Every structure is written in C-alpha cells, then in structure tokens.
Tab-separated table of C-alpha atoms in Angstrom:
chain	number	residue	atom	x	y	z
I	37	UNK	CA	-36.868	56.462	67.309
I	38	UNK	CA	-37.686	54.629	64.094
I	39	UNK	CA	-41.345	53.711	63.380
I	40	UNK	CA	-40.454	49.999	63.432
I	41	UNK	CA	-37.820	48.230	65.537
I	42	UNK	CA	-36.628	44.666	65.014
I	43	UNK	CA	-35.906	42.445	67.998
I	44	UNK	CA	-32.269	41.311	67.533
I	45	UNK	CA	-32.947	38.058	69.398
I	46	UNK	CA	-36.130	37.201	67.470
I	47	UNK	CA	-35.767	38.005	63.770
I	48	UNK	CA	-39.509	37.841	63.049
I	49	UNK	CA	-40.553	40.275	65.768
I	50	UNK	CA	-41.337	43.889	64.934
I	51	UNK	CA	-42.343	46.668	67.321
I	52	UNK	CA	-44.221	49.594	65.797
I	53	UNK	CA	-43.959	52.998	67.454
I	54	UNK	CA	-46.279	55.975	67.020
I	55	UNK	CA	-46.108	59.260	68.900
I	56	UNK	CA	-43.317	57.892	71.072
I	57	UNK	CA	-45.503	55.037	72.322
I	58	UNK	CA	-45.265	51.342	71.548
I	59	UNK	CA	-48.180	50.847	69.215
I	60	UNK	CA	-47.932	47.221	68.137
I	61	UNK	CA	-45.940	44.052	68.759
I	62	UNK	CA	-45.939	41.704	65.761
I	63	UNK	CA	-44.435	38.250	65.229
I	64	UNK	CA	-44.193	37.905	61.463
I	65	UNK	CA	-43.031	34.285	61.725
I	66	UNK	CA	-45.928	33.298	63.991
I	67	UNK	CA	-48.916	35.687	63.861
I	68	UNK	CA	-50.686	33.620	66.536
I	69	UNK	CA	-48.027	34.689	69.053
I	70	UNK	CA	-49.775	37.589	70.785
I	71	UNK	CA	-47.642	39.241	73.449
I	72	UNK	CA	-49.559	42.391	74.371
I	73	UNK	CA	-52.185	41.339	76.881
I	74	UNK	CA	-55.034	43.329	75.366
I	75	UNK	CA	-54.562	41.532	72.039
I	76	UNK	CA	-54.833	38.194	73.839
I	77	UNK	CA	-58.102	39.327	75.422
I	78	UNK	CA	-59.554	40.411	72.101
I	79	UNK	CA	-58.506	37.097	70.549
I	80	UNK	CA	-60.178	35.185	73.379
I	81	UNK	CA	-63.384	37.154	72.876
I	82	UNK	CA	-63.358	36.395	69.133
I	83	UNK	CA	-62.797	32.696	69.761
I	84	UNK	CA	-65.614	32.662	72.309
I	85	UNK	CA	-68.072	34.496	70.073
I	86	UNK	CA	-67.472	32.466	66.902
I	87	UNK	CA	-66.977	28.786	66.090
I	88	UNK	CA	-63.337	27.679	65.682
I	89	UNK	CA	-61.916	28.352	62.233
I	90	UNK	CA	-65.022	30.170	60.999
I	91	UNK	CA	-64.064	32.750	58.392
I	92	UNK	CA	-65.226	36.214	59.396
I	93	UNK	CA	-65.952	39.523	57.775
I	94	UNK	CA	-64.106	41.938	60.030
I	95	UNK	CA	-63.550	45.683	60.238
I	96	UNK	CA	-60.663	47.079	62.272
I	97	UNK	CA	-60.806	50.679	63.477
I	98	UNK	CA	-57.101	51.384	63.672
I	99	UNK	CA	-54.602	48.921	62.282
I	100	UNK	CA	-51.207	49.634	63.800
I	101	UNK	CA	-48.865	46.854	62.785
I	102	UNK	CA	-51.838	44.629	61.871
I	103	UNK	CA	-51.236	42.316	64.830
I	104	UNK	CA	-54.887	41.296	65.146
I	105	UNK	CA	-55.616	41.172	61.406
I	106	UNK	CA	-52.568	38.904	60.992
I	107	UNK	CA	-53.789	36.706	63.840
I	108	UNK	CA	-57.296	36.507	62.364
I	109	UNK	CA	-55.976	35.599	58.913
I	110	UNK	CA	-53.788	32.865	60.416
I	111	UNK	CA	-56.463	31.342	62.644
I	112	UNK	CA	-59.499	31.865	60.406
I	113	UNK	CA	-58.441	31.408	56.762
I	114	UNK	CA	-60.614	32.987	54.067
I	115	UNK	CA	-61.640	35.837	56.366
I	116	UNK	CA	-62.077	39.218	54.694
I	117	UNK	CA	-60.860	42.239	56.609
I	118	UNK	CA	-61.076	45.992	56.183
I	119	UNK	CA	-58.578	48.044	58.177
I	120	UNK	CA	-59.221	51.763	58.645
I	121	UNK	CA	-55.959	53.472	59.636
I	122	UNK	CA	-55.810	57.265	59.660
I	123	UNK	CA	-52.021	57.638	59.986
I	124	UNK	CA	-50.294	57.189	56.616
I	125	UNK	CA	-46.885	56.586	58.252
I	126	UNK	CA	-48.303	53.782	60.390
I	127	UNK	CA	-50.115	52.321	57.378
I	128	UNK	CA	-46.923	52.410	55.308
I	129	UNK	CA	-44.897	50.756	58.084
I	130	UNK	CA	-47.483	47.981	58.437
I	131	UNK	CA	-47.547	47.428	54.678
I	132	UNK	CA	-43.767	47.086	54.591
I	133	UNK	CA	-44.037	44.204	57.068
I	134	UNK	CA	-45.804	42.100	54.454
I	135	UNK	CA	-49.218	41.407	52.976
I	136	UNK	CA	-52.101	39.839	54.887
I	137	UNK	CA	-54.355	37.559	52.881
I	138	UNK	CA	-57.895	38.875	52.508
I	139	UNK	CA	-57.060	42.309	53.937
I	140	UNK	CA	-57.937	45.703	52.473
I	141	UNK	CA	-56.198	48.706	54.026
I	142	UNK	CA	-57.809	52.135	53.761
I	143	UNK	CA	-55.872	55.193	54.935
I	144	UNK	CA	-58.954	56.845	56.324
I	145	UNK	CA	-60.426	58.120	59.575
I	146	UNK	CA	-62.285	55.259	61.258
I	147	UNK	CA	-65.375	57.384	61.859
I	148	UNK	CA	-65.707	58.269	58.194
I	149	UNK	CA	-64.996	54.680	57.196
I	150	UNK	CA	-67.675	53.246	59.488
I	151	UNK	CA	-70.211	55.797	58.252
I	152	UNK	CA	-69.736	54.445	54.725
I	153	UNK	CA	-70.253	50.777	55.640
I	154	UNK	CA	-73.288	48.867	54.419
I	155	UNK	CA	-75.702	47.562	57.067
I	156	UNK	CA	-74.867	44.038	58.186
I	157	UNK	CA	-71.606	43.924	56.255
I	158	UNK	CA	-69.463	42.629	59.141
I	159	UNK	CA	-69.554	39.994	61.842
I	160	UNK	CA	-66.730	41.555	63.826
I	161	UNK	CA	-65.656	45.142	64.502
I	162	UNK	CA	-62.498	45.761	66.520
I	163	UNK	CA	-61.916	49.243	67.876
I	164	UNK	CA	-58.213	49.895	68.485
I	165	UNK	CA	-57.677	53.481	67.363
I	166	UNK	CA	-55.815	55.909	69.596
I	167	UNK	CA	-54.408	59.379	69.774
I	168	UNK	CA	-51.727	58.910	72.388
I	169	UNK	CA	-53.441	56.939	75.164
I	170	UNK	CA	-56.982	57.989	74.294
I	171	UNK	CA	-59.576	56.825	71.809
I	172	UNK	CA	-60.631	59.892	69.781
I	173	UNK	CA	-63.883	61.371	71.082
I	174	UNK	CA	-65.760	60.966	67.806
I	175	UNK	CA	-65.148	57.200	67.941
I	176	UNK	CA	-66.987	56.995	71.258
I	177	UNK	CA	-70.005	59.202	70.614
I	178	UNK	CA	-73.517	57.710	70.295
I	179	UNK	CA	-73.793	58.343	66.551
I	180	UNK	CA	-70.604	56.417	65.828
I	181	UNK	CA	-71.589	53.565	68.131
I	182	UNK	CA	-74.950	53.342	66.359
I	183	UNK	CA	-73.160	53.102	63.002
I	184	UNK	CA	-70.965	50.287	64.311
I	185	UNK	CA	-74.051	48.414	65.505
I	186	UNK	CA	-75.734	48.943	62.119
I	187	UNK	CA	-72.705	47.536	60.283
I	188	UNK	CA	-72.792	44.291	62.277
I	189	UNK	CA	-74.869	41.190	61.642
I	190	UNK	CA	-77.265	40.120	64.446
I	191	UNK	CA	-74.705	37.591	65.719
I	192	UNK	CA	-71.842	40.064	65.416
I	193	UNK	CA	-69.520	41.389	68.106
I	194	UNK	CA	-67.914	44.754	68.810
I	195	UNK	CA	-64.619	44.610	70.709
I	196	UNK	CA	-63.195	47.911	71.903
I	197	UNK	CA	-59.803	48.537	73.489
I	198	UNK	CA	-59.743	51.422	75.959
I	199	UNK	CA	-56.990	52.820	78.174
I	200	UNK	CA	-58.117	54.614	81.312
I	201	UNK	CA	-57.082	55.526	84.835
I	202	UNK	CA	-59.001	55.537	88.117
I	203	UNK	CA	-61.745	56.641	88.685
I	204	UNK	CA	-62.501	55.497	85.087
I	205	UNK	CA	-64.924	58.306	84.300
I	206	UNK	CA	-63.968	58.152	80.614
I	207	UNK	CA	-64.779	54.440	80.496
I	208	UNK	CA	-68.183	54.955	82.104
I	209	UNK	CA	-68.960	57.718	79.608
I	210	UNK	CA	-67.805	55.601	76.649
I	211	UNK	CA	-69.845	52.588	77.677
I	212	UNK	CA	-73.133	54.469	77.969
I	213	UNK	CA	-73.937	54.331	74.222
I	214	UNK	CA	-72.524	50.803	73.924
I	215	UNK	CA	-74.718	49.484	76.742
I	216	UNK	CA	-77.713	51.074	75.005
I	217	UNK	CA	-76.905	49.431	71.658
I	218	UNK	CA	-76.051	45.828	72.659
I	219	UNK	CA	-77.893	43.299	74.788
I	220	UNK	CA	-74.729	42.122	76.507
I	221	UNK	CA	-71.702	44.256	77.363
I	222	UNK	CA	-68.824	43.003	79.485
I	223	UNK	CA	-65.264	44.018	80.308
I	224	UNK	CA	-61.985	42.094	80.404
I	225	UNK	CA	-59.082	43.680	82.268
I	226	UNK	CA	-56.264	43.081	84.713
I	227	UNK	CA	-57.479	42.663	88.311
I	228	UNK	CA	-55.268	45.564	89.422
I	229	UNK	CA	-57.099	47.835	86.973
I	230	UNK	CA	-60.583	46.721	87.977
I	231	UNK	CA	-59.705	47.173	91.657
I	232	UNK	CA	-58.707	50.776	90.992
I	233	UNK	CA	-55.069	50.308	91.974
I	234	UNK	CA	-53.699	51.008	88.486
I	235	UNK	CA	-54.721	52.368	85.140
I	236	UNK	CA	-54.445	50.305	81.991
I	237	UNK	CA	-56.251	48.574	79.163
I	238	UNK	CA	-59.898	47.584	79.383
I	239	UNK	CA	-61.327	45.451	76.591
I	240	UNK	CA	-65.050	46.016	76.105
I	241	UNK	CA	-66.979	43.051	74.700
I	242	UNK	CA	-70.386	43.884	73.190
I	243	UNK	CA	-72.580	41.223	71.608
I	244	UNK	CA	-76.140	40.027	71.283
I	245	UNK	CA	-75.201	36.932	73.244
I	246	UNK	CA	-71.982	35.371	74.509
I	247	UNK	CA	-70.902	32.441	76.665
I	248	UNK	CA	-69.287	34.444	79.456
I	249	UNK	CA	-68.273	31.346	81.393
I	250	UNK	CA	-66.330	30.131	78.354
I	251	UNK	CA	-64.619	33.526	78.032
I	252	UNK	CA	-63.735	33.405	81.732
I	253	UNK	CA	-62.212	29.960	81.255
I	254	UNK	CA	-60.069	31.182	78.356
I	255	UNK	CA	-58.940	34.217	80.335
I	256	UNK	CA	-57.963	32.074	83.307
I	257	UNK	CA	-55.305	30.402	81.170
I	258	UNK	CA	-53.686	33.688	80.126
I	259	UNK	CA	-50.718	35.389	81.818
I	260	UNK	CA	-51.902	37.575	84.661
I	261	UNK	CA	-55.266	35.792	84.754
I	262	UNK	CA	-57.379	38.774	83.639
I	263	UNK	CA	-60.789	39.231	85.174
I	264	UNK	CA	-63.894	38.878	83.014
I	265	UNK	CA	-66.828	41.010	84.124
I	266	UNK	CA	-69.967	39.549	82.535
I	267	UNK	CA	-72.768	42.065	81.840
I	268	UNK	CA	-74.295	42.157	85.323
I	269	UNK	CA	-70.899	42.456	87.018
I	270	UNK	CA	-69.705	45.020	84.458
I	271	UNK	CA	-72.783	47.156	85.079
I	272	UNK	CA	-72.179	46.987	88.840
I	273	UNK	CA	-68.518	47.950	88.360
I	274	UNK	CA	-69.441	50.894	86.144
I	275	UNK	CA	-72.263	52.076	88.375
I	276	UNK	CA	-70.101	51.639	91.451
I	277	UNK	CA	-67.482	54.121	90.292
I	278	UNK	CA	-65.001	51.758	88.709
I	279	UNK	CA	-63.954	49.720	91.728
I	280	UNK	CA	-64.236	45.948	91.929
I	281	UNK	CA	-65.571	45.236	95.407
C-alpha cells in the first residue's frame, strides 16, 4: 500500500496511510472539508474556544497529512503553526501534498519538541500522535502534560485525540494528569463509545474556561451527533468506569 492514495472520484482528496492504518484524510481543494469525525470535533472545540477568524499560535503533536493545520490556515489566516512529526516518511508525504502558509514542520519526537518550547508560546496545542492505535506513553505522562500546560497562554486550549476500548482504563489513566493541570476538562465522542458499546476516538478538551453549551450546539449539527461531556459529566463518566449512564 502506498503512503498516499488519491481518490479517483475526487481529484483533490488524499488519504495518508501509516503502519497499514488510515492516518489522514485531506481535501487539498477545500481544507475546510473535514471528513474524519475526530477532526470535526477538534475543529469545533477550536472554534468554541477562540473568536472566529482569530489567528492562533498553534503546536501540533503529530502532523499526519496536515489535515488540521491546513484547516486552521484556511479558517484563521495569519496563524503560525509548528508541527512535530516523528516519522520522516509521513512528513515527506505531507510535504509533497503542498505547502501550508505559516507552518513550520519539524521531524522530531513530540515529547522532545514540547520540552524545548518557550513558556506561553502557544494558544493551541493539538495532540494527534499515534503508534498504531495508541498515543505513545511518554506523551501522556505527567511531566509531558505539565510541559504542554507551560507552553500555553492562560487562555489556551489543549485538544487531545485518543483511541480506546471499553472499559477505557487507558483513557482514565491519561486524563489524570490533564485533570490536574487544567481547570476544565471535557470529552467529545460518539454516543456508542461513551455508552461502552464500542471503542473509538475520544477527543479531550482541556482549557481554563470554555462555553460547553456552545460546543454542544456545534456538535449537535455534526454527523452522528457526538456527545459532549462537560467537566462535571466527564468526571462522572471517568469515575464511573467509562459508561454513560
């Protein structure tokens, strides 16, 4: 399987593969066209946390095909973005798809890259780095989470994509340090995941403050109508063993 496939029916669409898994879905003709549901949920969280069109300083832990950096550049012109991508083949494939204005790509482990960031250098950090279906352990440990929090401005947001299966023990472990570092931590996921019927993506939203009702409204207009667990509900879900009751 080639690293990048082109959709024969949609000339601008590219699908990036890594380790035999679909890693990214990119519409080069329309970067605002987000097809993978977790990317829609991250985009909704960004648009809830920050005023429309506001240029952001963003750091992406894992770049893939640069789906989210391309979306951010298209919707928030003049944003500056640093992408930390450890896999040189993935980085090369993304580069071949075309430049993204305001983006710097570093072929570097995300943990090492975050450790080198200046305090308060970013308003947004997006965690989307995987080995297979799992976020590497060192990108979930308390020291790394503390470095992410240090790199963010007081009004900044940390958005983390996880993949987990019932009973979601890995998610509960990962969210411990995040809940300790941010005032508000919520989760956006498919109802079938939160009910414990299926495994899948869980987008963690960590911020000093957020309008959770506004995020819920955005989510309600998305395919599949994902559920938004605001901080109190997210804490109950986590403490209750990962089942939405």
